Amino acid sequence: MKEVTIEVKSVKGYCSAGYKPGDKLTFRDPVVTAVDGKPVCLYALAGLIPYLAAFGRDTDQNDWINKIQELQCPDPVNTVVFSLKRSD
């Protein structure tokens, strides 16, 4: 299982968790860790969880999960967009 860096790319509107572009979380199955003491938004996490376990695995280059570049929280008005990056 690889570590996944979850980085805030953009914030549309007001993020109640206070996320700003450049903020980061890390995921190493089964733990999500906030970087620099930032909060972990439960609503954003709910949108990310279905992808994190698959994204953190070693997969074939043609696997569908490797096409995912951005994910967003489920709030349609105050939307936070995240990028995912694997680390070894």
XYZ file of C-alpha atoms in Angstrom:
88
model
C 0.000 0.000 0.000
C 1.370 3.400 -0.984
C 0.962 6.635 0.919
C -1.389 9.072 -0.812
C -1.025 12.842 -0.496
C -4.360 14.638 -0.732
C -3.838 18.293 -1.621
C -6.404 21.078 -1.835
C -6.276 22.460 -5.378
C -9.068 25.007 -5.126
C -11.917 26.228 -2.943
C -15.108 27.612 -4.450
C -17.062 29.640 -1.919
C -16.543 29.178 1.823
C -15.026 26.010 3.274
C -16.294 25.507 6.838
C -13.222 23.331 7.614
C -11.004 26.255 6.595
C -9.232 24.488 3.720
C -7.059 26.658 1.496
C -5.220 25.722 -1.710
C -2.011 23.893 -0.818
C -3.358 22.332 2.402
C -2.546 18.629 2.630
C -3.744 15.406 4.203
C -2.093 12.015 3.917
C -3.649 8.573 3.644
C -1.936 5.305 4.452
C -4.542 2.578 4.750
C -6.461 2.768 7.073
C -5.448 6.185 8.455
C -6.013 9.747 7.203
C -3.663 12.238 8.839
C -3.891 15.996 8.777
C -0.676 17.808 7.878
C 0.252 20.850 9.994
C -2.645 20.327 12.397
C -5.319 21.101 9.797
C -8.749 19.605 10.484
C -10.052 16.621 8.567
C -13.479 17.459 7.150
C -15.839 14.514 7.546
C -17.949 15.581 4.570
C -14.958 15.870 2.238
C -13.623 12.574 3.558
C -16.937 10.892 2.724
C -16.431 11.911 -0.912
C -12.817 10.704 -0.977
C -13.070 7.378 0.874
C -14.479 5.303 -2.012
C -11.364 6.130 -4.062
C -8.563 6.214 -1.494
C -8.198 2.481 -0.888
C -8.045 1.735 -4.622
C -5.754 4.688 -5.357
C -3.319 3.646 -2.630
C -2.751 0.184 -4.095
C -0.203 -0.837 -6.692
C -2.284 -1.186 -9.836
C -1.755 -1.835 -13.516
C -1.179 1.385 -15.495
C -4.415 0.804 -17.407
C -6.546 0.439 -14.272
C -9.423 2.949 -14.095
C -8.227 4.411 -10.784
C -5.116 5.791 -12.481
C -7.310 8.096 -14.568
C -8.528 9.924 -11.450
C -6.751 13.274 -11.184
C -9.113 15.296 -9.017
C -11.899 14.643 -6.547
C -14.165 17.076 -4.780
C -16.158 17.293 -1.602
C -19.905 16.713 -1.970
C -20.914 20.345 -1.268
C -22.169 21.701 -4.626
C -21.999 25.368 -3.544
C -18.859 25.543 -1.378
C -16.779 23.015 -3.252
C -13.239 21.966 -2.355
C -11.293 20.228 -5.127
C -8.512 17.808 -4.139
C -5.686 16.232 -6.087
C -4.273 12.793 -5.220
C -0.642 11.751 -5.517
C 0.962 8.410 -4.627
C 4.262 8.228 -2.759
C 6.502 5.199 -2.356
